[in-house]
Coordinates of C-alpha atoms in Angstrom, one line a residue:
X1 CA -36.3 -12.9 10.4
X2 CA -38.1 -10.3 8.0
X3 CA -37.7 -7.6 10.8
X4 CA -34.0 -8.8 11.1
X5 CA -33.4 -8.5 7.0
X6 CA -35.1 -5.1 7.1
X7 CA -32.6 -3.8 10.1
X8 CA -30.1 -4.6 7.7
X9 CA -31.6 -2.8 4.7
X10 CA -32.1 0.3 7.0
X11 CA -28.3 -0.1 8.3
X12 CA -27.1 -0.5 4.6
X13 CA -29.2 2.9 3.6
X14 CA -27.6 4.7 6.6
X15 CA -24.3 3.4 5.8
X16 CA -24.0 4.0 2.4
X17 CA -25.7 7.5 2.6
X18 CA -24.1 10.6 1.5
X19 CA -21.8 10.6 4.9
X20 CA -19.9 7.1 3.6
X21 CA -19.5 8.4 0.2
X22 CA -18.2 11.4 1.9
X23 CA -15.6 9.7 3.4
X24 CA -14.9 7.5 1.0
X25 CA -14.6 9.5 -1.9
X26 CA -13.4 12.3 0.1
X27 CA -10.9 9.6 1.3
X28 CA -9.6 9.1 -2.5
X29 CA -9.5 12.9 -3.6
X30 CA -8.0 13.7 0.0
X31 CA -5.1 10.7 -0.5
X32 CA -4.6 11.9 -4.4
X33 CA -3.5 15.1 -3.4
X34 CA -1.3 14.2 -0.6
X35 CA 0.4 11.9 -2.4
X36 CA 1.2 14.3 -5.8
X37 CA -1.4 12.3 -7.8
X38 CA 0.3 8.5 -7.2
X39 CA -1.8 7.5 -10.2
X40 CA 0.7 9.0 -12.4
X41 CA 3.2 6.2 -11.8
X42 CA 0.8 3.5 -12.6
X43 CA 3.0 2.0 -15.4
X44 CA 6.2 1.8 -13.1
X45 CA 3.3 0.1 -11.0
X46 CA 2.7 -2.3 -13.0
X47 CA 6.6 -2.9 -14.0
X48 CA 6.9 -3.8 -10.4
X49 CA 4.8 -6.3 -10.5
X50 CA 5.9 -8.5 -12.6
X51 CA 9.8 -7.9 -11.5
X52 CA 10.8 -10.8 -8.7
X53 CA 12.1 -9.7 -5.2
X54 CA 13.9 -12.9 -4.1
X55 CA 16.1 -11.8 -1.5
X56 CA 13.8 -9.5 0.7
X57 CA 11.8 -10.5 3.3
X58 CA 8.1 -12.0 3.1
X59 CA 6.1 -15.1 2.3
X60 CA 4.9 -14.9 -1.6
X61 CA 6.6 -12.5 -4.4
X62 CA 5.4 -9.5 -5.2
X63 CA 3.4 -10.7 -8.0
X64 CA 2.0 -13.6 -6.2
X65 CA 0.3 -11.0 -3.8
X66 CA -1.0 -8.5 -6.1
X67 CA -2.5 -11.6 -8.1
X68 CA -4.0 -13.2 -4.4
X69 CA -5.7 -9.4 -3.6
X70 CA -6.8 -9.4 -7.6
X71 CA -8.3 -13.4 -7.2
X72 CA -10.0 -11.2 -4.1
X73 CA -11.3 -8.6 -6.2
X74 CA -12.3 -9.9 -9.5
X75 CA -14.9 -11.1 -8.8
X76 CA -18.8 -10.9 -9.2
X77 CA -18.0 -7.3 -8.2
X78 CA -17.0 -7.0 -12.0
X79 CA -19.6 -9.0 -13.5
X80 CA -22.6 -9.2 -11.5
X81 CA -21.9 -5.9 -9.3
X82 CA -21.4 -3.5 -12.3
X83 CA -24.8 -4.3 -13.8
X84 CA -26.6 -4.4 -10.1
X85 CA -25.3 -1.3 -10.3
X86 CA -26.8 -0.3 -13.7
X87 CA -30.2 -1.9 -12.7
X88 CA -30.2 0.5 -9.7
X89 CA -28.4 3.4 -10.5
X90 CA -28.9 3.7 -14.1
X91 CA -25.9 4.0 -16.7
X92 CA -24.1 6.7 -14.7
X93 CA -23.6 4.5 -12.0
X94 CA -20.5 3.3 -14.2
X95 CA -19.1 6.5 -14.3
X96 CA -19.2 6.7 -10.6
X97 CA -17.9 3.1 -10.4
X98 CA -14.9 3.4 -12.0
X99 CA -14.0 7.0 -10.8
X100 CA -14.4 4.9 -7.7
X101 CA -11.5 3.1 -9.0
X102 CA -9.3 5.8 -10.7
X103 CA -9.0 8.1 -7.4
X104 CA -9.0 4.6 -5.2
X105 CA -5.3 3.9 -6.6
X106 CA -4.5 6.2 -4.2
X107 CA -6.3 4.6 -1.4
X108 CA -5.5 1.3 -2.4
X109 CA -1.1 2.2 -2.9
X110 CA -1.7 3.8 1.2
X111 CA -3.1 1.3 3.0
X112 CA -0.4 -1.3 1.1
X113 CA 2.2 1.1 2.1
X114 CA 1.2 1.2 5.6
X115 CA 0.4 -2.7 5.7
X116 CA 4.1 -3.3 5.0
X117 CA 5.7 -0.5 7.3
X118 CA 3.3 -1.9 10.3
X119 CA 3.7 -5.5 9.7
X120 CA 5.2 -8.1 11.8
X121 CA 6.6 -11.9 12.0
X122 CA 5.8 -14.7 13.9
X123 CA 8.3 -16.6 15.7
X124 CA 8.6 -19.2 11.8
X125 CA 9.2 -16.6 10.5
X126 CA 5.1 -16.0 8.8
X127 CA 4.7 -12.4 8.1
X128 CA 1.5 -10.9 9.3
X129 CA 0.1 -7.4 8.4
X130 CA -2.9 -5.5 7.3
X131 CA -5.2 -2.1 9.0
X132 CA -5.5 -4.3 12.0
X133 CA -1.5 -3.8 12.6
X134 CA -1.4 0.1 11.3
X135 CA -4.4 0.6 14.1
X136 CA -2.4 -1.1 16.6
X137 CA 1.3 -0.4 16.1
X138 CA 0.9 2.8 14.0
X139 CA -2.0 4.8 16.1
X140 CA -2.2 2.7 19.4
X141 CA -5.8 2.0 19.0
X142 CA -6.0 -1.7 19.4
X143 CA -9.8 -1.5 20.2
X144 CA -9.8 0.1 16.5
X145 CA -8.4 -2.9 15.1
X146 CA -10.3 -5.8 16.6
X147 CA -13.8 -3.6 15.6
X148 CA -12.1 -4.1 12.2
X149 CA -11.1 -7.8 12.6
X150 CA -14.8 -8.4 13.8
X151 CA -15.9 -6.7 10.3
X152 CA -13.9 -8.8 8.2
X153 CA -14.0 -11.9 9.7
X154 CA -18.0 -11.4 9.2
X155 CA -17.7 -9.6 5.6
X156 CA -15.3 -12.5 4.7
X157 CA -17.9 -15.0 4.7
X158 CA -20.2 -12.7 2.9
X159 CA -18.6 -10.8 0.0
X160 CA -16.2 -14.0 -0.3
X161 CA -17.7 -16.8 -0.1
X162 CA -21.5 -17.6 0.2
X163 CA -22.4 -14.9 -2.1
X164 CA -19.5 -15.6 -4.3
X165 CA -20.5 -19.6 -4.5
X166 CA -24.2 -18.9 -4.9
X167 CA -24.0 -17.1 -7.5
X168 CA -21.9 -19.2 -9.7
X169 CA -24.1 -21.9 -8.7
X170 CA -27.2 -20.3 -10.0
X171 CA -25.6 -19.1 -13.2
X172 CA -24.4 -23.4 -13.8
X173 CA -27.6 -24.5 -12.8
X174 CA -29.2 -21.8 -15.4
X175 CA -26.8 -22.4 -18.2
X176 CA -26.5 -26.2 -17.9
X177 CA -29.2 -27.5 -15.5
X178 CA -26.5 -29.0 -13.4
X179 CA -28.1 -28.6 -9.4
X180 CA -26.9 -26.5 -7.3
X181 CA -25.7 -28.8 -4.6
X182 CA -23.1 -30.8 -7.2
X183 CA -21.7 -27.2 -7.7
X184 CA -21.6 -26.3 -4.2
X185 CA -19.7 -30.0 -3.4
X186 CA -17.0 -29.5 -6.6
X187 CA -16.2 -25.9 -5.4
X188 CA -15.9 -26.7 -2.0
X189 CA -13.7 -29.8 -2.5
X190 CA -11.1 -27.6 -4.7
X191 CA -11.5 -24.9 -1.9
X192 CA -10.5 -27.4 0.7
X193 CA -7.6 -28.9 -1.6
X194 CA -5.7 -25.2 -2.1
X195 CA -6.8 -23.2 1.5
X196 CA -5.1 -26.3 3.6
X197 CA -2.0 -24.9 2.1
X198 CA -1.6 -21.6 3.8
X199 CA -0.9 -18.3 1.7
X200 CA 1.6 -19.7 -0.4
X201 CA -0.5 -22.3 -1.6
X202 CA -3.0 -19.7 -2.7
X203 CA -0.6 -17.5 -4.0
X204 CA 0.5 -20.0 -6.3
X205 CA -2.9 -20.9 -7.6
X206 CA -3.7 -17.6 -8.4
X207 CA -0.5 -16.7 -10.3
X208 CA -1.7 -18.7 -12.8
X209 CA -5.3 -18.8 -11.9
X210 CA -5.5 -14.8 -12.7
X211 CA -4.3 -13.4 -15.8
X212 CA -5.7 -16.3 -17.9
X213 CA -9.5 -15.8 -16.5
X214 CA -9.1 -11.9 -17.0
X215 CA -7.9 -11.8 -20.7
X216 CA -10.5 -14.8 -21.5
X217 CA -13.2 -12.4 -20.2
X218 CA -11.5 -9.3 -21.5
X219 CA -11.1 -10.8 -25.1
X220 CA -15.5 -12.0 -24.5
X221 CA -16.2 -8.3 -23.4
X222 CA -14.2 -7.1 -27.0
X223 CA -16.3 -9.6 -29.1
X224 CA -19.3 -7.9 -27.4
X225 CA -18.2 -4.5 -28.1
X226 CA -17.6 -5.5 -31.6
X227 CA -21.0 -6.6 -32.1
X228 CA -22.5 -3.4 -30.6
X229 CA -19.8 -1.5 -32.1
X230 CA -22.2 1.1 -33.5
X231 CA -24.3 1.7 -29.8
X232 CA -20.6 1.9 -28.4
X233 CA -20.4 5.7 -28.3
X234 CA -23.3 6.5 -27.4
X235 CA -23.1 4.2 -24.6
X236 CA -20.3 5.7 -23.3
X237 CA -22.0 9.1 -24.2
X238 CA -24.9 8.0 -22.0
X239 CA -22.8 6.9 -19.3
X240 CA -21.2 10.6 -18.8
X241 CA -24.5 12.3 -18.9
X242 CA -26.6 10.2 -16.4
X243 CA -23.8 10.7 -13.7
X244 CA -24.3 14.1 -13.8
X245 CA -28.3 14.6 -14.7
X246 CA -31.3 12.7 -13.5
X247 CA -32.1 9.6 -15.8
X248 CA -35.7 9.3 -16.8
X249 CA -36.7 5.8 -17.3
X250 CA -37.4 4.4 -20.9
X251 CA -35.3 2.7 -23.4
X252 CA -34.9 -0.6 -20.8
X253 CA -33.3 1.8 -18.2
X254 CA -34.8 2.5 -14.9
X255 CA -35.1 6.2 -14.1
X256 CA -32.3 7.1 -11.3
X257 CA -31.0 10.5 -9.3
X258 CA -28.1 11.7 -9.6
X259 CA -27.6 10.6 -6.0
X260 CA -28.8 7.2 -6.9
X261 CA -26.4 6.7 -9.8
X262 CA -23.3 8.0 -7.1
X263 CA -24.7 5.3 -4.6
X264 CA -24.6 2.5 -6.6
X265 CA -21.7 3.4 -8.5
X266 CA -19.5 3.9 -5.8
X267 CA -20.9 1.2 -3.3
X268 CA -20.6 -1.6 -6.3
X269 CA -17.0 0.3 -6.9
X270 CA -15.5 -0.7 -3.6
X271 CA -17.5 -4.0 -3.6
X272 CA -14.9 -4.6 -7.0
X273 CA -11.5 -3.0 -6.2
X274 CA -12.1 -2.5 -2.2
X275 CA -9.9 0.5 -2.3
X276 CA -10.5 1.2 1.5
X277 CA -11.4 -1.8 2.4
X278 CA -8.5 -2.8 4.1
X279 CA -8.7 -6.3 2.5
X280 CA -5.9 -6.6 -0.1
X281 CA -2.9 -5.0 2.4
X282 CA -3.2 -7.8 4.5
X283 CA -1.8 -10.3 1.4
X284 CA 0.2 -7.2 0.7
X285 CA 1.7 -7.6 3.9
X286 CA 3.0 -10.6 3.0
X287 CA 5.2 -10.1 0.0
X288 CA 8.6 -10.6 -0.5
X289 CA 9.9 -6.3 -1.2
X290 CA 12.7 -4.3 0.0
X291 CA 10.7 -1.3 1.1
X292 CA 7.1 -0.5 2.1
X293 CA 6.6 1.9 -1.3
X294 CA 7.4 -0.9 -3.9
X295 CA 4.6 -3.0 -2.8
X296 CA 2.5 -0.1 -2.4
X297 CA 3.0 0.6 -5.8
X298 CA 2.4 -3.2 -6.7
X299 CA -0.7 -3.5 -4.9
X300 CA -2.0 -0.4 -6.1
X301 CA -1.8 -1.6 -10.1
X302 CA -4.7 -3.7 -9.1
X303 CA -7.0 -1.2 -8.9
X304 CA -6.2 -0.3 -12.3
X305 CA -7.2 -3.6 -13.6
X306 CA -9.9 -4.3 -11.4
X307 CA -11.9 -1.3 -11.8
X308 CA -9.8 1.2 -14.7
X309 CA -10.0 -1.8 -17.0
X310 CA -12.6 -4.9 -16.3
X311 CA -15.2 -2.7 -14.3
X312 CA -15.3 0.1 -17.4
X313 CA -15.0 -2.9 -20.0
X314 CA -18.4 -4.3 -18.4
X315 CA -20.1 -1.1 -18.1
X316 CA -19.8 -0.2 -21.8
X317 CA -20.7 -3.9 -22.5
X318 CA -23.9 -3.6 -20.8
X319 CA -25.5 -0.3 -21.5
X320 CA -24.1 -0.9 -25.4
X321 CA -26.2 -4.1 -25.1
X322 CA -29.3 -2.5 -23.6
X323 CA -29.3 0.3 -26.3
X324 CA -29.4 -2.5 -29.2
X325 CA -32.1 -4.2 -28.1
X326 CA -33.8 -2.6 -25.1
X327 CA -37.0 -4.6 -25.2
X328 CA -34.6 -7.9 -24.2
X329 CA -33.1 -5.9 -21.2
X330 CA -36.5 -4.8 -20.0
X331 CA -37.3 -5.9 -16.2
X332 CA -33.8 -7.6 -16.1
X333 CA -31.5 -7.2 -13.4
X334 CA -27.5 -8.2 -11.9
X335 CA -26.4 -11.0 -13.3
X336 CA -29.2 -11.6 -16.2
X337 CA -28.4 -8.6 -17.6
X338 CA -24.7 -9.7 -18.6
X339 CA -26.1 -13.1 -19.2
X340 CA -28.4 -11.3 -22.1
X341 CA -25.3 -8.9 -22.9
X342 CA -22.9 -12.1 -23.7
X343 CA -25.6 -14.2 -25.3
X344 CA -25.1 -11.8 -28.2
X345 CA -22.4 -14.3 -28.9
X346 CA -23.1 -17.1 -30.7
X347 CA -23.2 -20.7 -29.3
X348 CA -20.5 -20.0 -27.0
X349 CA -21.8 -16.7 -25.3
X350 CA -23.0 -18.3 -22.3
X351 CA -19.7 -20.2 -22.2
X352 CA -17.5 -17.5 -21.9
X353 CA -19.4 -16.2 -19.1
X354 CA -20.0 -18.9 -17.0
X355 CA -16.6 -20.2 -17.4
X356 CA -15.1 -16.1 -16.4
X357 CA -17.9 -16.3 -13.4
X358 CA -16.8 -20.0 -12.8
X359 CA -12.9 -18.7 -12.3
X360 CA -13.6 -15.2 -11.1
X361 CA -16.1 -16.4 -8.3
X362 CA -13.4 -19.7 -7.3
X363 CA -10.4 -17.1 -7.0
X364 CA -12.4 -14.7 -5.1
X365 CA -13.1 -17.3 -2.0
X366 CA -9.7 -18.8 -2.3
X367 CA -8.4 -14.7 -1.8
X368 CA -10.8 -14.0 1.1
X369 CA -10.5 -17.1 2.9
X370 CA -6.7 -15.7 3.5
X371 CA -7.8 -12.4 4.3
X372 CA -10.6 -14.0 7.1
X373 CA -8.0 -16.5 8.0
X374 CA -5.5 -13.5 9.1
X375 CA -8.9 -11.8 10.8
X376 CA -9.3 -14.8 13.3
X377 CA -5.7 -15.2 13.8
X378 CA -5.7 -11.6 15.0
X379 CA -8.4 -12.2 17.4
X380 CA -8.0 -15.5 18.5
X381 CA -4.4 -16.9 18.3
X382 CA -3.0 -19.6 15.4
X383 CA -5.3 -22.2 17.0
X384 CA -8.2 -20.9 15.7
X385 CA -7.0 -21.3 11.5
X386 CA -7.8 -24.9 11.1
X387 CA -11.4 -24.8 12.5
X388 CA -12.1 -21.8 10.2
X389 CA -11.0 -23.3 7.6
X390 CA -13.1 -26.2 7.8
X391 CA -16.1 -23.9 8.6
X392 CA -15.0 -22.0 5.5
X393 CA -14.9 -25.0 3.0
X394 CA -18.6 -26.0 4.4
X395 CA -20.0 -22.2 4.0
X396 CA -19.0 -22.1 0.0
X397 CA -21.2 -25.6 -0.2
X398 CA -23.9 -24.1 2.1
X399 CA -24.0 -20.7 0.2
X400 CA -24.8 -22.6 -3.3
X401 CA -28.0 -23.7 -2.2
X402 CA -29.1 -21.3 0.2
X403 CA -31.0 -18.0 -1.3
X404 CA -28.5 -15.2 -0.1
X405 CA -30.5 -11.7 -0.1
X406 CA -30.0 -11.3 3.4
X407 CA -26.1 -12.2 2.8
X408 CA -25.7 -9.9 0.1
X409 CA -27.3 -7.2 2.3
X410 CA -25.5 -7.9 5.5
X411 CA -22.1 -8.0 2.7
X412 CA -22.6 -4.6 2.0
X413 CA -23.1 -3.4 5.1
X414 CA -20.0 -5.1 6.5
X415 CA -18.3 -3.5 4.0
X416 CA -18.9 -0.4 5.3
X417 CA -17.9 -1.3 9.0
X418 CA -14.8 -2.8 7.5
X419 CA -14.2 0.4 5.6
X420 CA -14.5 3.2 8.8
X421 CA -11.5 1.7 10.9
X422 CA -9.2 1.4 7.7
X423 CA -10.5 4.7 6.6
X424 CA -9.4 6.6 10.3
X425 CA -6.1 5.3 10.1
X426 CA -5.2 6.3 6.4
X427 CA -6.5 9.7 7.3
X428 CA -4.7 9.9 10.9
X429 CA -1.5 7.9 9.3
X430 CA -1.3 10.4 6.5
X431 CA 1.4 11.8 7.4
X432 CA 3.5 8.7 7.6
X433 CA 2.8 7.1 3.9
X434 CA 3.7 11.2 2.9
X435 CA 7.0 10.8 4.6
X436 CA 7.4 6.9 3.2
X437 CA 6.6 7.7 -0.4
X438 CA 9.3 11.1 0.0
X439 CA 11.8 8.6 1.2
X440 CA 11.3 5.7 -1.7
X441 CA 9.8 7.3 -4.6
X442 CA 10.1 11.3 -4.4
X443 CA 13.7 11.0 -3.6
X444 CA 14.4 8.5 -6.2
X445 CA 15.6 5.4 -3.1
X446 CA 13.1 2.7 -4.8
X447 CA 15.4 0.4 -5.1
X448 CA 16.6 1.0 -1.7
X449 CA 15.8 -1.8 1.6
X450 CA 14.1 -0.7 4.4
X451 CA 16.1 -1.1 7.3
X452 CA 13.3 -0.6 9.9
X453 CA 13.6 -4.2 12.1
X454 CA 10.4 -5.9 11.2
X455 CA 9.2 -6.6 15.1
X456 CA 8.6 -10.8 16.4
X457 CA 5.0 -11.2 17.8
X458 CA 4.4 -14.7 19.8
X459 CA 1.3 -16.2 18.2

């Protein structure tokens, strides 16, 4: 098993080298520019989102997807990722991080875009979609998109769900002695409950699941910031200048390379927002719009509040913390080092993060589980939804009491499988989200309904 774990480690190092961060920060710059700088209509973005598409085709509105990719995406990626990240990388990982996220709207609004122009419906009508289809139906390389299918049924069980569930179950079993096993039954039950309803089910939970859990944890990470509010600055000072110059260790940092803090920054960057991923267009595929550029637009606002907004609110809440009192932030690492950043609050510190974890974590597997679920139906047919739903439900009770250093490995290296496929096809599709977002935006037709025939599949 030990020569199995370090395979893995020796994959992850090859994979997330300097040739993936190429790509996938070449990928971001590369999709910026062809696109005129998309980011620039982040506002109309998030207008979009919250304005209801009734009469167009799809299974869940507009909002109810973006919120079902963000229940993906916030996740321990924002809480426990960012300060792995810090542990590892140093303070300039943050930078990296959410630059990650600024130049990933772009990635994020094309493979949405390209999710909706590729999708299809099954004969009731179910709209499927996602890279797997753009592979397929856009380049004709079908053996493309079951490598990729293969990836995220895997990654799915991975980044969301055993590593999600174990590490909310540590953090109760930490903060309230509850065991981990009557964690792992209680999130697995309310799993069960919400998955056995399809995509709309989910979508509903997370409309209302989402924005309350992201302002409770935004308004936590503002308390913390007003505490530190005099390390604040330099913080953010400190996170410009480590991006860019080695960081000696001292001061309850680690010392890190430059190519260290770009590493971390940018592998715990797509672990949050999974900007080329290829994970959130397959719920993208599914909304309710009249053209493939409003949803792209929709999908790509959550990029700006993963990684633009939570990811950089978490990054200046930890370094701020470590500057004030470096001696408690010595040898800490991941998630104790926002457990010591919000017990700065008094009494109900380690509240307000368990409870954000608690919701963050439980929207995260409900948001996967639909991605994986759309995985196996690609590869196997619809019979094969209800048995992995019921191996789902068991893997989040598993996870809680399993230790998952393996799992978090093998996540990360999944990651990047998932990301190569989905990557090609941006690059190679190019062309076509150019010509889309001339037609809808450029031109001023966003208002405009696709008339493209969305194609009938029998599955």
């Amino acid at each position: 098993m030990q020569s199995f774990h370090n395979a893995i480690i020796w994959l992850n190092d090859y994979l997330w080298g300097p040739p993936m961060l190429v790509l996938l920060f070449g990928t971001h710059l590369f999709l910026t520019f062809r696109t005129r700088f998309i980011q620039r209509h982040i506002f109309k973005a998030i207008k979009l989102s919250v304005t209801k598409d009734p009469t167009a085709e799809g299974d869940v509105s507009q909002f109810g997807a973006l919120t079902t990719a963000l229940a993906a995406t916030i996740g321990t990626g924002n809480i426990v990722g960012v300060s792995t990240a810090i542990a590892l990388g140093g303070p300039g990982a943050v930078l990296w991080c959410w630059l990650t996220g600024v130049f990933g709207i772009s990635t994020k609004y094309s493979e949405a875009l390209l999710s909706v122009k590729y999708r299809v419906k099954t004969s009731n009508g179910t709209m499927l979609g996602g890279p797997m289809y753009a592979l397929e139906n856009g380049l004709g390389q079908k053996w493309l998109a079951v490598l990729f299918c293969i990836f995220t049924a895997i990654a799915a069980f991975g980044i969301g769900n055993t590593v999600q569930a174990n590490s909310i179950s540590s953090m109760v079993n930490e903060t309230f002695n509850i065991p981990h096993y009557i964690t792992g039954f209680i999130m697995a039950a309310l799993t069960g409950v919400v998955i056995i309803g399809g995509v709309k089910s989910i979508a509903r939970v997370c409309e209302k699941l989402v924005p309350f859990m992201a302002i409770f944890y935004v308004l936590g990470c503002i308390a913390i910031l007003v505490l530190n509010s005099s390390y604040v600055l330099p913080a953010i000072s400190l996170i410009f200048e480590s991006a860019f110059t080695p960081q000696a260790a001292g001061g309850g940092f680690i010392g890190a390379s430059i190519m260290m803090a770009a590493r971390y920054g940018i592998a715990r960057g797509l672990f949050s927002n999974e900007s080329g991923l290829g994970s959130a267009p397959i719920v993208a595929a599914a909304a309710q719009t009249r053209n493939p550029v409003r949803q792209a637009l929709v999908s790509a606002s959550g990029t700006f509040w993963d990684t633009v907004v939570v990811c950089a609110m978490t990054g200046i809440v930890v370094v701020s913390s470590i500057l004030s009192n470096p001696a408690a932030a010595e040898g800490l690492k991941g998630a104790a080092l926002t457990k010591m950043a919000f017990a700065q609050i008094p009494v109900v510190g380690p509240i307000v993060l368990t409870f954000g974890l608690l919701t963050f974590v439980f929207s995260t597997i409900l948001g996967w589980s639909y991605y994986g679920e759309r995985a196996i139906e690609y590869l196997f047919g619809k019979i094969a939804i209800i048995p992995y739903r019921v191996v789902w439900v068991l893997a989040v009770f598993f996870g809680s009491i399993m230790t998952l250093q393996l799992v978090w490995d093998m996540a990360d290296a999944m990651n990047a499988l998932m990301a190569i496929p989905n990557l090609i096809s941006l690059l190679l599709l190019s062309g076509v989200i150019v010509a889309e977002t001339r037609k809808y935006l450029w031109e001023d037709n966003l208002d405009a309904i696709s008339t493209e025939p969305i194609p009938t599949i029998k599955k």
